[in-house]
Amino acid sequence: LRKNVEDFTGPRERSDLGFVTFDITADILNGKSGLQTFWNKNTLIIFDWNVKQLFLYLSAEYSTKNNALNQVVLWDKIMLRGDNPRLSLKDMKSKYFFFDDGNGLKGNRNITLTLSWNVVPNAGILPLVTGSGHVSVPFPDTYETTKSY
Amino acid sequence: GWPRSGGTRGRTAMDLFGDLRRMNKRQLYYQVLNFAMIVSSALMIWKGLIVVTGSESPIVVVLSGSMEPAFHRGDLLFLTNFHDDPIRAGEIVVFKVEGRDIPIVHRVIKVHEKGNGNIKFLTKGDNNEVDDRGLYKEGQNWLEKKDVVGRARGFLPYVGMVTIIMNDYPKFKYALLAVMGAYVLLKRES
């Protein structure tokens, strides 16, 4: 996972709003970036006969003074069985507004972005899996005033 | 006279008929008790599930298409609601809005948890454009643990359709109950 912090405006309604742009490179077959080919039968197959789809989501996790744990989903995608299991997305903007509950993004050095997914079977258990590999994003100490997003 | 099987020699037709009626009554009571036992067992299993999963409603039917393509109307969901299970982003939760009876199945997209365990979170249906704030109570911006009926742990497609049909067509429900009742009452154990 790679990401860039673009700008950071706020506060709106007295809460910090963060903007993050990111690249996602993921090989869902292995749960991590790798060089295995799709057709190699020896790889760990996440998309087996009982997997209908994967619900992927990129979440930002961090701590603030107000709240010991915060998790915000920035982006999600539904990957159906048969879709290309390799993701290579560049310069993505977050799908959802990254609002904090309070002003905890300013100067926060340790925001961790992780890619996880929910396996939806044709029938059976619904596990949540976190991909290996995550990235830390620091936010700057100052606010930026209006910038077009 | 006509040849008779042993035991009926010397009995009148009325006696025979009386025998038959008495036997049927006893058998009827037996069938009713059987039926009551089945119903009690079913209730016990349901209550047991409630205890084991910690959820007031461990099995729910998906009523809307707001979580498609993962879940469709009529799918069955199995829930747990363990007190120590933290609520985390990405999880599928079933919750009830205060004052409303209908449980809603959506995904958690934002979590803010304080050090003391106080947690508030926001949900959104996969198939919806916007988050659920429009569904919450007036002025309510977040959900809390007390609103949660359970977390979806497993699922079976289509199986819940029966409950939806029974809801939409009550005559079907009564017919089904009548058939089930008749079957249990009239079934003879050999």
XYZ file of C-alpha atoms in Angstrom:
339
model
C 0.000 0.000 0.000
C 1.248 3.430 -0.770
C -0.388 6.714 -0.003
C 0.062 10.442 -0.122
C -1.420 13.008 2.147
C -2.753 15.676 -0.124
C -4.252 18.305 2.046
C -6.014 18.627 5.277
C -8.772 21.156 5.727
C -11.170 21.798 8.482
C -12.595 22.023 10.959
C -16.109 21.761 9.625
C -18.777 21.543 12.263
C -15.928 21.660 14.695
C -14.482 18.369 13.555
C -11.319 17.667 11.709
C -11.640 16.536 8.153
C -8.747 14.782 6.556
C -7.970 14.166 2.944
C -5.894 11.286 1.827
C -5.015 10.072 -1.601
C -3.647 6.636 -1.975
C -2.457 3.926 -4.243
C -3.488 0.369 -3.688
C -1.571 -2.538 -5.020
C -2.938 -5.794 -3.778
C -2.948 -9.345 -4.793
C -6.011 -10.732 -3.136
C -5.159 -14.308 -3.982
C -2.342 -14.245 -1.465
C -3.626 -11.587 0.866
C -0.508 -9.559 0.213
C 1.370 -8.146 -2.702
C 3.094 -10.923 -4.502
C 4.163 -12.209 -7.796
C 2.118 -15.397 -7.960
C 0.194 -15.863 -11.119
C -3.523 -16.343 -11.065
C -3.321 -19.704 -12.731
C -0.847 -21.245 -10.361
C -2.829 -23.886 -8.535
C -0.409 -23.971 -5.650
C -1.226 -20.530 -4.401
C -3.585 -20.028 -1.527
C -6.878 -19.567 -3.278
C -9.121 -17.102 -1.535
C -11.727 -17.291 -4.265
C -12.807 -20.898 -3.887
C -16.091 -22.516 -4.928
C -17.869 -21.206 -1.878
C -16.845 -17.575 -2.228
C -19.491 -15.378 -3.809
C -17.674 -12.103 -3.423
C -15.210 -10.130 -1.348
C -16.123 -6.812 0.164
C -12.867 -4.866 0.318
C -12.410 -1.789 2.395
C -9.594 0.527 3.259
C -9.817 1.739 6.823
C -7.854 4.301 8.719
C -7.208 3.484 12.351
C -5.832 5.960 14.865
C -5.993 7.240 18.413
C -6.958 10.666 19.586
C -7.301 12.510 22.837
C -11.062 12.190 22.597
C -11.230 8.565 21.643
C -8.849 5.717 22.356
C -9.683 4.004 19.093
C -11.035 5.379 15.874
C -11.698 3.549 12.667
C -12.933 5.209 9.522
C -13.578 3.405 6.278
C -12.213 5.554 3.495
C -12.945 3.429 0.503
C -14.599 0.171 -0.371
C -15.100 -2.070 -3.349
C -17.020 -5.196 -4.103
C -15.009 -7.853 -5.865
C -17.152 -10.588 -7.349
C -15.927 -14.053 -8.094
C -14.498 -13.844 -11.572
C -13.287 -10.273 -11.260
C -9.595 -9.655 -11.594
C -8.173 -10.412 -8.156
C -5.341 -8.014 -8.608
C -5.822 -4.420 -7.675
C -3.617 -1.718 -8.953
C -5.301 1.559 -8.211
C -3.411 4.789 -8.266
C -4.178 8.223 -6.962
C -7.456 7.219 -5.459
C -9.367 9.686 -3.394
C -11.262 8.472 -0.396
C -14.838 7.591 -1.211
C -16.133 8.778 2.124
C -15.410 11.867 4.121
C -12.695 11.271 6.639
C -14.232 13.118 9.550
C -12.825 12.705 12.981
C -15.022 12.844 16.046
C -13.394 15.972 17.307
C -10.098 17.543 16.400
C -7.826 14.575 16.616
C -6.374 14.547 13.136
C -4.319 17.670 13.503
C -0.770 16.736 14.240
C -1.631 13.090 14.519
C 1.456 11.240 13.455
C 0.130 7.786 13.493
C -2.797 6.990 11.256
C -2.633 3.455 9.975
C -4.283 2.545 6.723
C -5.151 -1.120 6.323
C -6.847 -3.039 3.579
C -9.286 -5.650 4.814
C -12.026 -7.695 3.303
C -15.167 -9.503 4.214
C -15.500 -12.889 2.556
C -19.108 -13.501 1.532
C -19.663 -17.192 0.890
C -22.427 -18.791 -1.130
C -23.443 -20.224 2.220
C -21.653 -20.415 5.540
C -19.412 -18.361 7.770
C -18.685 -14.687 7.088
C -15.057 -14.034 8.007
C -13.281 -10.721 8.096
C -9.712 -10.845 6.916
C -7.068 -8.177 7.201
C -4.460 -8.034 4.520
C -0.874 -8.037 5.600
C 0.898 -4.806 4.956
C -0.325 -1.502 6.215
C 0.867 2.042 5.976
C 1.221 4.832 8.446
C 0.109 8.297 7.494
C 1.060 11.355 9.481
C -1.127 14.419 9.383
C 0.405 17.876 9.520
C 0.167 20.200 12.484
C -1.678 22.927 10.707
C -4.931 23.307 8.963
C -5.147 24.261 5.356
C -7.776 26.597 4.201
C -9.966 25.973 1.238
C -8.403 24.004 -1.498
C -10.374 22.329 -4.194
C -10.567 18.623 -3.664
C -73.395 -67.434 12.543
C -70.530 -65.828 10.748
C -66.993 -66.787 11.795
C -65.577 -64.083 14.096
C -61.935 -63.374 15.078
C -60.971 -64.197 18.635
C -62.017 -61.665 21.204
C -65.068 -60.422 19.400
C -67.209 -63.473 20.129
C -70.150 -62.497 22.195
C -69.684 -58.686 21.843
C -72.340 -56.461 20.391
C -71.720 -53.918 17.652
C -72.246 -51.097 20.155
C -69.515 -52.454 22.403
C -67.118 -52.509 19.454
C -67.991 -48.967 18.518
C -67.476 -47.859 22.134
C -64.058 -49.484 22.148
C -63.121 -47.662 18.974
C -64.222 -44.262 20.278
C -62.331 -44.704 23.528
C -59.184 -45.773 21.764
C -59.344 -42.801 19.430
C -59.701 -40.376 22.353
C -56.655 -41.812 24.079
C -54.708 -41.715 20.880
C -55.836 -38.132 20.326
C -54.565 -37.092 23.740
C -51.296 -38.850 22.952
C -50.969 -36.986 19.675
C -51.709 -33.664 21.336
C -49.052 -34.332 23.964
C -46.632 -35.276 21.233
C -47.381 -32.017 19.490
C -46.930 -30.030 22.705
C -43.582 -31.723 23.241
C -42.423 -30.774 19.764
C -43.440 -27.162 20.301
C -41.743 -27.031 23.719
C -38.555 -28.522 22.339
C -38.500 -25.988 19.527
C -38.991 -23.158 22.021
C -36.239 -24.544 24.213
C -33.829 -24.740 21.303
C -34.635 -21.151 20.380
C -34.147 -19.919 23.931
C -30.951 -21.915 24.147
C -29.675 -20.202 21.008
C -30.498 -16.823 22.506
C -28.422 -17.687 25.581
C -25.514 -19.187 23.677
C -25.197 -16.369 21.150
C -26.015 -13.529 23.506
C -28.360 -12.092 20.905
C -32.078 -11.519 21.427
C -32.659 -12.718 17.891
C -29.906 -15.074 16.784
C -31.448 -15.820 13.397
C -32.794 -13.027 11.211
C -34.153 -12.770 7.698
C -32.839 -10.085 5.376
C -35.777 -7.872 4.438
C -34.315 -5.393 1.977
C -31.866 -5.189 -0.864
C -29.621 -2.636 0.791
C -26.777 -5.112 1.218
C -26.769 -6.509 -2.273
C -25.024 -8.230 -3.896
C -23.879 -9.886 -0.694
C -27.323 -10.474 0.816
C -30.686 -10.542 -0.844
C -34.202 -10.352 0.504
C -34.989 -13.725 1.985
C -31.484 -14.695 3.029
C -30.957 -15.998 6.527
C -28.327 -14.545 8.850
C -26.862 -16.096 11.990
C -25.864 -13.615 14.661
C -23.781 -13.487 17.798
C -23.734 -10.652 20.264
C -21.002 -11.344 22.762
C -20.520 -8.541 25.202
C -16.751 -8.605 24.872
C -16.724 -8.545 21.095
C -15.685 -5.060 20.084
C -17.456 -3.356 17.209
C -15.040 -2.764 14.375
C -15.199 -1.162 10.958
C -16.188 -3.577 8.216
C -18.340 -5.766 10.399
C -21.897 -6.504 9.414
C -24.235 -5.639 12.257
C -27.941 -6.016 12.770
C -29.376 -3.133 14.737
C -32.698 -1.642 15.711
C -33.371 2.057 15.661
C -34.816 3.241 18.952
C -38.563 3.136 18.762
C -38.695 0.946 15.674
C -39.191 -2.787 15.548
C -37.565 -3.613 12.247
C -33.985 -4.822 12.482
C -31.616 -3.449 9.859
C -28.602 -5.282 8.469
C -25.790 -2.949 7.420
C -22.033 -2.547 7.628
C -20.067 -0.517 10.155
C -18.082 2.209 8.425
C -16.973 4.415 11.303
C -16.034 3.603 14.865
C -15.083 5.926 17.702
C -14.329 4.179 20.952
C -13.326 5.806 24.193
C -10.902 4.369 26.708
C -13.731 3.339 29.021
C -15.274 1.137 26.355
C -17.951 3.618 25.348
C -18.405 3.121 21.655
C -20.303 4.931 18.941
C -20.447 3.912 15.334
C -21.968 4.679 11.974
C -23.424 2.199 9.510
C -24.193 2.082 5.819
C -25.730 -0.439 3.501
C -23.353 -1.706 0.839
C -25.927 -0.991 -1.824
C -26.840 2.468 -0.540
C -25.248 5.670 -1.709
C -25.295 7.348 1.689
C -24.787 6.311 5.274
C -27.611 5.444 7.626
C -27.950 8.781 9.423
C -31.252 9.251 7.600
C -32.512 6.029 9.153
C -31.579 6.840 12.711
C -33.837 8.670 15.099
C -34.236 12.404 14.623
C -31.097 14.058 15.878
C -29.300 10.778 16.356
C -25.958 10.661 14.601
C -24.442 7.489 15.957
C -25.397 4.027 17.030
C -24.369 2.508 20.315
C -23.852 -0.995 21.607
C -27.347 -1.099 23.036
C -28.833 -0.706 19.567
C -27.087 -3.808 18.300
C -29.061 -7.039 17.975
C -25.985 -8.937 16.851
C -23.132 -9.339 14.449
C -23.575 -11.445 11.312
C -21.322 -14.476 11.545
C -22.833 -16.840 9.008
C -25.427 -16.890 6.318
C -27.662 -19.123 4.247
C -29.242 -17.882 1.036
C -32.980 -18.067 0.196
C -33.976 -20.078 3.288
C -35.690 -17.121 4.941
C -38.030 -16.589 2.007
C -40.626 -18.707 3.791
C -40.992 -16.114 6.571
C -41.307 -13.309 4.069
C -44.030 -15.143 2.176
C -45.838 -15.859 5.443
C -45.650 -12.179 6.318
C -46.889 -10.947 2.988
C -49.584 -13.579 2.606
C -51.029 -14.361 6.045
C -53.505 -16.824 4.516
C -50.499 -18.902 3.505
C -49.264 -18.815 7.091
C -52.582 -20.096 8.455
C -52.821 -22.754 5.789
C -49.294 -23.919 6.596
C -50.050 -24.030 10.326
C -53.255 -25.945 9.691
C -51.477 -28.495 7.533
C -48.683 -28.889 10.097
C -51.178 -29.245 12.927
C -53.248 -31.792 11.039
C -50.163 -33.799 10.157
C -48.903 -33.993 13.718
C -52.310 -34.783 15.175
C -53.230 -37.422 12.689
C -49.891 -39.115 12.254
C -50.092 -42.624 13.585
C -47.017 -44.188 15.105
C -46.845 -47.784 13.990
